[in-house]
Amino acid sequence: GDVTPPLLIGWPSPSLLSPPTVRVESFTAFSVSPPADPGAACRAGGGQPIQWAVEALEQPSCNENVEEEIAPSGKRWRVVTTSREQSAADRAKGAPFLVSPLHCPPPCGCAFRTRATNVLGGAHLVPEAATAF
């Protein structure tokens, strides 16, 4: 039969939508780690690792709701990198994504979120965001 996209057996349901961990690498570079996946080794061993898209919203207004697809300021989330752009070795070890260049000055910085692109129904869910500057 047809190949089934990854299922999230053993992964507590809110975790897929949890905000990523973001670390500032330089003035314009950030490392972004998706939510921890307790079943990553099993899924990768079965040839179905979670594929991620990292999205960024540059310089949102400090008081706007960044969970919306289009922020009140009119700015849109955009995909800045994906699992397909990582090396196979980095994907296998769950290495963070390096995102640059982005201009994210204080006080509001940039908002980041990760979206599972190959999980059945996952691409349509709106994940939580994390902010960094």
Coordinates of N, CA and C in Angstrom, one line a residue:
G1 N 0.8 -1.2 0.0 CA 0.0 0.0 0.0 C 0.9 1.3 0.0
D2 N 0.2 2.4 0.1 CA 0.9 3.7 0.2 C 1.6 3.8 1.5
V3 N 2.7 4.6 1.4 CA 3.5 4.9 2.6 C 2.7 5.9 3.5
T4 N 2.6 5.6 4.8 CA 1.9 6.5 5.7 C 2.9 7.5 6.3
P5 N 2.5 8.8 6.4 CA 3.4 9.7 7.0 C 3.6 9.4 8.5
P6 N 4.6 9.9 9.1 CA 4.9 9.6 10.5 C 3.7 9.8 11.4
L7 N 3.5 8.9 12.3 CA 2.5 9.1 13.4 C 3.2 9.4 14.7
L8 N 2.5 10.1 15.5 CA 3.2 10.6 16.7 C 2.9 9.7 17.9
I9 N 3.1 8.4 17.8 CA 2.9 7.5 18.9 C 4.0 7.8 19.9
G10 N 3.6 7.9 21.2 CA 4.5 8.1 22.3 C 5.0 9.6 22.4
W11 N 4.4 10.5 21.7 CA 4.8 11.9 21.8 C 3.6 12.6 22.4
P12 N 3.7 13.2 23.6 CA 2.6 13.9 24.1 C 2.1 14.9 23.2
S13 N 0.8 15.0 23.0 CA 0.2 15.8 22.0 C 0.6 17.3 21.9
P14 N 0.7 18.0 23.1 CA 1.1 19.4 22.9 C 2.5 19.6 22.5
S15 N 3.4 18.6 22.6 CA 4.8 18.8 22.3 C 5.1 19.2 20.8
L16 N 4.3 18.7 19.9 CA 4.5 19.0 18.5 C 4.3 20.5 18.2
L17 N 3.5 21.1 19.1 CA 3.2 22.6 18.9 C 4.0 23.4 19.9
S18 N 4.9 22.9 20.6 CA 5.7 23.6 21.6 C 6.6 24.6 20.9
P19 N 7.0 25.7 21.5 CA 7.9 26.6 20.8 C 9.3 26.0 20.7
P20 N 10.0 26.4 19.7 CA 11.4 25.9 19.6 C 12.3 26.5 20.6
T21 N 13.5 26.0 20.7 CA 14.5 26.6 21.5 C 15.4 27.4 20.6
V22 N 15.6 28.7 20.9 CA 16.3 29.6 20.0 C 17.5 30.1 20.8
R23 N 18.7 30.1 20.1 CA 19.9 30.6 20.7 C 20.5 31.6 19.7
V24 N 20.9 32.7 20.3 CA 21.6 33.8 19.4 C 23.0 33.3 19.2
E25 N 23.4 33.3 17.9 CA 24.8 32.9 17.5 C 25.6 34.2 17.2
S26 N 25.0 35.1 16.6 CA 25.6 36.4 16.3 C 24.5 37.5 16.1
F27 N 24.9 38.7 15.7 CA 23.9 39.7 15.6 C 22.8 39.4 14.6
T28 N 23.1 38.5 13.6 CA 22.2 38.2 12.5 C 22.0 36.7 12.4
A29 N 22.5 35.9 13.3 CA 22.4 34.4 13.1 C 21.8 33.8 14.4
F30 N 21.0 32.8 14.2 CA 20.3 32.1 15.3 C 20.3 30.6 15.1
S31 N 20.4 29.8 16.2 CA 20.2 28.4 16.0 C 18.8 28.1 16.6
V32 N 18.1 27.3 15.9 CA 16.7 27.0 16.2 C 16.6 25.5 16.4
S33 N 16.1 25.0 17.5 CA 15.9 23.6 17.7 C 14.4 23.3 17.9
P34 N 13.9 22.3 17.1 CA 12.5 22.0 17.2 C 12.2 21.4 18.6
P35 N 11.0 21.2 18.9 CA 10.6 20.5 20.2 C 11.3 19.2 20.3
A36 N 11.7 18.7 21.5 CA 12.3 17.4 21.6 C 11.3 16.3 21.3
D37 N 11.8 15.4 20.5 CA 10.9 14.2 20.1 C 11.4 13.0 20.8
P38 N 10.7 12.4 21.8 CA 11.2 11.2 22.5 C 11.2 10.0 21.5
G39 N 10.5 10.0 20.4 CA 10.5 8.9 19.5 C 11.4 9.1 18.3
A40 N 12.3 10.1 18.3 CA 13.1 10.4 17.1 C 13.9 9.3 16.6
A41 N 14.6 8.6 17.5 CA 15.5 7.4 17.0 C 14.6 6.3 16.4
C42 N 13.5 6.0 17.0 CA 12.6 5.0 16.4 C 12.1 5.4 15.0
R43 N 11.6 6.7 14.9 CA 11.1 7.2 13.6 C 12.2 7.2 12.6
A44 N 13.4 7.7 12.9 CA 14.5 7.7 12.0 C 14.9 6.3 11.6
G45 N 14.9 5.4 12.5 CA 15.3 4.0 12.2 C 14.3 3.3 11.3
G46 N 13.1 3.8 11.3 CA 12.0 3.3 10.4 C 12.0 4.0 9.1
G47 N 12.9 5.0 8.9 CA 13.0 5.7 7.7 C 12.0 6.8 7.6
Q48 N 11.4 7.2 8.7 CA 10.3 8.3 8.7 C 10.6 9.4 9.8
P49 N 11.8 10.0 9.7 CA 12.1 11.1 10.7 C 11.1 12.3 10.4
I50 N 10.9 13.0 11.5 CA 10.0 14.2 11.3 C 10.8 15.2 10.5
Q51 N 10.2 15.8 9.5 CA 10.8 16.8 8.7 C 10.2 18.2 9.2
W52 N 11.1 19.1 9.4 CA 10.7 20.4 10.0 C 10.9 21.6 9.0
A53 N 10.1 22.6 9.1 CA 10.3 23.9 8.5 C 10.4 24.9 9.6
V54 N 11.5 25.7 9.5 CA 11.6 26.8 10.5 C 11.1 28.0 9.9
E55 N 10.2 28.7 10.6 CA 9.6 29.9 10.1 C 10.0 31.1 11.0
A56 N 10.1 32.2 10.4 CA 10.5 33.4 11.2 C 9.5 34.6 10.8
L57 N 9.3 35.4 11.8 CA 8.6 36.7 11.7 C 9.5 37.8 12.1
E58 N 10.1 38.5 11.2 CA 11.1 39.5 11.5 C 10.5 40.8 12.1
Q59 N 11.0 41.2 13.2 CA 10.7 42.5 13.9 C 9.2 42.7 14.1
P60 N 8.5 41.7 14.8 CA 7.1 42.0 15.1 C 7.0 43.1 16.0
S61 N 5.8 43.8 16.1 CA 5.6 44.8 17.1 C 5.6 44.0 18.4
C62 N 6.1 44.7 19.5 CA 6.2 44.0 20.8 C 4.9 43.5 21.3
N63 N 3.8 44.2 21.0 CA 2.5 43.8 21.6 C 1.6 43.1 20.7
E64 N 2.1 42.7 19.5 CA 1.2 42.0 18.6 C 1.2 40.5 18.9
N65 N 0.1 39.8 18.5 CA -0.1 38.4 18.7 C 0.7 37.7 17.6
V66 N 1.8 37.1 17.9 CA 2.6 36.4 16.9 C 2.1 35.0 16.5
E67 N 1.0 34.6 17.2 CA 0.5 33.3 16.8 C -0.3 33.3 15.6
E68 N -0.7 34.5 15.1 CA -1.6 34.6 13.9 C -0.7 34.4 12.7
E69 N -1.3 33.9 11.6 CA -0.5 33.6 10.4 C 0.0 35.0 9.8
I70 N -0.9 36.0 9.8 CA -0.5 37.3 9.4 C -0.6 38.2 10.6
A71 N 0.5 38.8 11.1 CA 0.5 39.6 12.3 C -0.3 40.9 12.0
P72 N -0.8 41.5 13.1 CA -1.6 42.8 12.9 C -0.8 43.8 12.1
S73 N 0.5 43.8 12.2 CA 1.3 44.8 11.4 C 1.3 44.5 9.9
G74 N 0.8 43.4 9.5 CA 0.8 43.0 8.1 C 1.9 42.1 7.7
K75 N 2.9 41.9 8.6 CA 4.0 41.1 8.3 C 3.6 39.6 8.4
R76 N 4.2 38.8 7.5 CA 3.9 37.4 7.4 C 5.0 36.5 7.9
W77 N 4.7 35.3 8.4 CA 5.6 34.3 8.7 C 6.2 33.9 7.4
R78 N 7.5 33.5 7.4 CA 8.1 33.0 6.2 C 9.0 31.8 6.5
V79 N 9.1 30.8 5.7 CA 10.0 29.7 5.9 C 11.4 30.2 5.6
V80 N 12.3 30.0 6.6 CA 13.7 30.4 6.5 C 14.7 29.2 6.3
T81 N 14.3 28.0 6.6 CA 15.1 26.8 6.3 C 14.2 25.6 6.6
T82 N 14.6 24.4 6.1 CA 13.9 23.2 6.3 C 14.8 22.1 6.5
S83 N 14.3 20.9 6.9 CA 15.1 19.7 7.2 C 15.9 19.3 5.9
R84 N 15.3 19.6 4.8 CA 15.9 19.2 3.5 C 17.2 20.0 3.3
E85 N 17.4 21.1 3.9 CA 18.6 21.9 3.7 C 19.7 21.5 4.7
Q86 N 19.4 20.6 5.7 CA 20.4 20.1 6.6 C 21.1 18.9 6.0
S87 N 22.3 18.6 6.4 CA 23.0 17.4 6.0 C 22.3 16.2 6.7
A88 N 22.5 15.0 6.1 CA 21.9 13.8 6.6 C 22.5 13.6 8.0
A89 N 23.8 13.9 8.3 CA 24.4 13.7 9.6 C 23.7 14.6 10.6
D90 N 23.5 15.9 10.2 CA 22.9 16.8 11.2 C 21.4 16.4 11.5
R91 N 20.7 15.9 10.5 CA 19.3 15.5 10.7 C 19.3 14.3 11.6
A92 N 20.2 13.3 11.4 CA 20.3 12.1 12.2 C 20.5 12.4 13.7
K93 N 21.4 13.4 14.0 CA 21.7 13.7 15.4 C 20.8 14.8 16.0
G94 N 19.8 15.3 15.2 CA 18.9 16.3 15.7 C 19.6 17.6 15.9
A95 N 20.6 17.9 15.1 CA 21.3 19.2 15.2 C 20.3 20.4 15.0
P96 N 20.6 21.5 15.7 CA 19.7 22.7 15.5 C 19.9 23.2 14.1
F97 N 18.9 24.0 13.6 CA 19.0 24.7 12.3 C 19.7 26.0 12.5
L98 N 20.6 26.3 11.6 CA 21.2 27.6 11.7 C 20.5 28.6 10.7
V99 N 20.0 29.7 11.2 CA 19.2 30.6 10.5 C 19.9 31.9 10.4
S100 N 20.2 32.4 9.2 CA 20.9 33.7 9.0 C 20.7 34.1 7.5
P101 N 20.9 35.3 7.2 CA 20.9 36.5 8.1 C 19.5 37.0 8.3
L102 N 19.2 37.3 9.6 CA 18.0 38.0 10.0 C 18.3 39.2 10.8
H103 N 17.5 40.2 10.6 CA 17.7 41.5 11.3 C 16.7 41.5 12.5
C104 N 17.1 41.3 13.7 CA 16.2 41.1 14.8 C 16.6 42.0 16.0
P105 N 16.5 43.3 15.9 CA 17.0 44.2 16.9 C 16.0 44.2 18.1
P106 N 16.6 44.5 19.3 CA 15.7 44.7 20.5 C 14.8 45.9 20.3
P107 N 13.7 46.1 20.9 CA 13.3 45.2 22.0 C 12.4 44.0 21.6
C108 N 12.0 44.0 20.4 CA 11.0 42.9 20.0 C 11.7 41.7 19.3
G109 N 12.8 41.9 18.6 CA 13.5 40.8 17.9 C 12.7 40.2 16.8
C110 N 12.9 38.9 16.7 CA 12.2 38.0 15.7 C 11.5 36.9 16.5
A111 N 10.5 36.4 15.9 CA 9.8 35.3 16.4 C 10.1 34.1 15.5
F112 N 10.2 32.9 16.1 CA 10.5 31.7 15.4 C 9.5 30.6 15.8
R113 N 9.2 29.8 14.9 CA 8.4 28.6 15.2 C 8.8 27.5 14.2
T114 N 8.6 26.3 14.6 CA 8.9 25.1 13.8 C 7.6 24.4 13.5
R115 N 7.5 23.9 12.2 CA 6.3 23.2 11.8 C 6.7 21.9 11.2
A116 N 6.0 20.8 11.7 CA 6.3 19.5 11.2 C 5.6 19.4 9.8
T117 N 6.3 19.1 8.8 CA 5.8 19.2 7.4 C 5.4 17.8 6.9
N118 N 5.8 16.7 7.5 CA 5.4 15.4 7.0 C 4.7 14.6 8.0
V119 N 4.1 15.2 9.0 CA 3.3 14.5 9.9 C 1.8 14.6 9.5
L120 N 1.1 13.6 9.5 CA -0.3 13.6 9.0 C -1.1 14.7 9.8
G121 N -1.5 15.7 9.1 CA -2.2 16.9 9.7 C -1.3 17.9 10.3
G122 N 0.0 17.7 10.5 CA 0.8 18.6 11.2 C 1.1 19.9 10.5
A123 N 1.1 19.9 9.2 CA 1.4 21.2 8.5 C 0.3 22.2 8.7
H124 N -0.9 21.8 9.1 CA -2.0 22.7 9.2 C -2.2 23.2 10.7
L125 N -1.4 22.7 11.6 CA -1.4 23.1 13.0 C -0.6 24.4 13.2
V126 N -1.0 25.3 14.0 CA -0.2 26.5 14.3 C 0.6 26.3 15.6
P127 N 1.9 26.2 15.4 CA 2.7 26.0 16.6 C 3.0 27.3 17.4
E128 N 3.4 27.1 18.6 CA 3.8 28.3 19.5 C 5.1 28.8 19.0
A129 N 5.3 30.1 19.2 CA 6.5 30.8 18.8 C 7.5 31.1 20.0
A130 N 8.7 31.3 19.6 CA 9.7 31.7 20.6 C 10.4 33.0 20.0
T131 N 10.7 34.0 20.9 CA 11.3 35.2 20.4 C 12.7 35.3 20.8
A132 N 13.5 35.9 19.9 CA 15.0 36.2 20.2 C 15.4 37.4 19.5
F133 N 16.4 38.1 20.1 CA 17.0 39.3 19.5 C 18.4 39.4 19.9

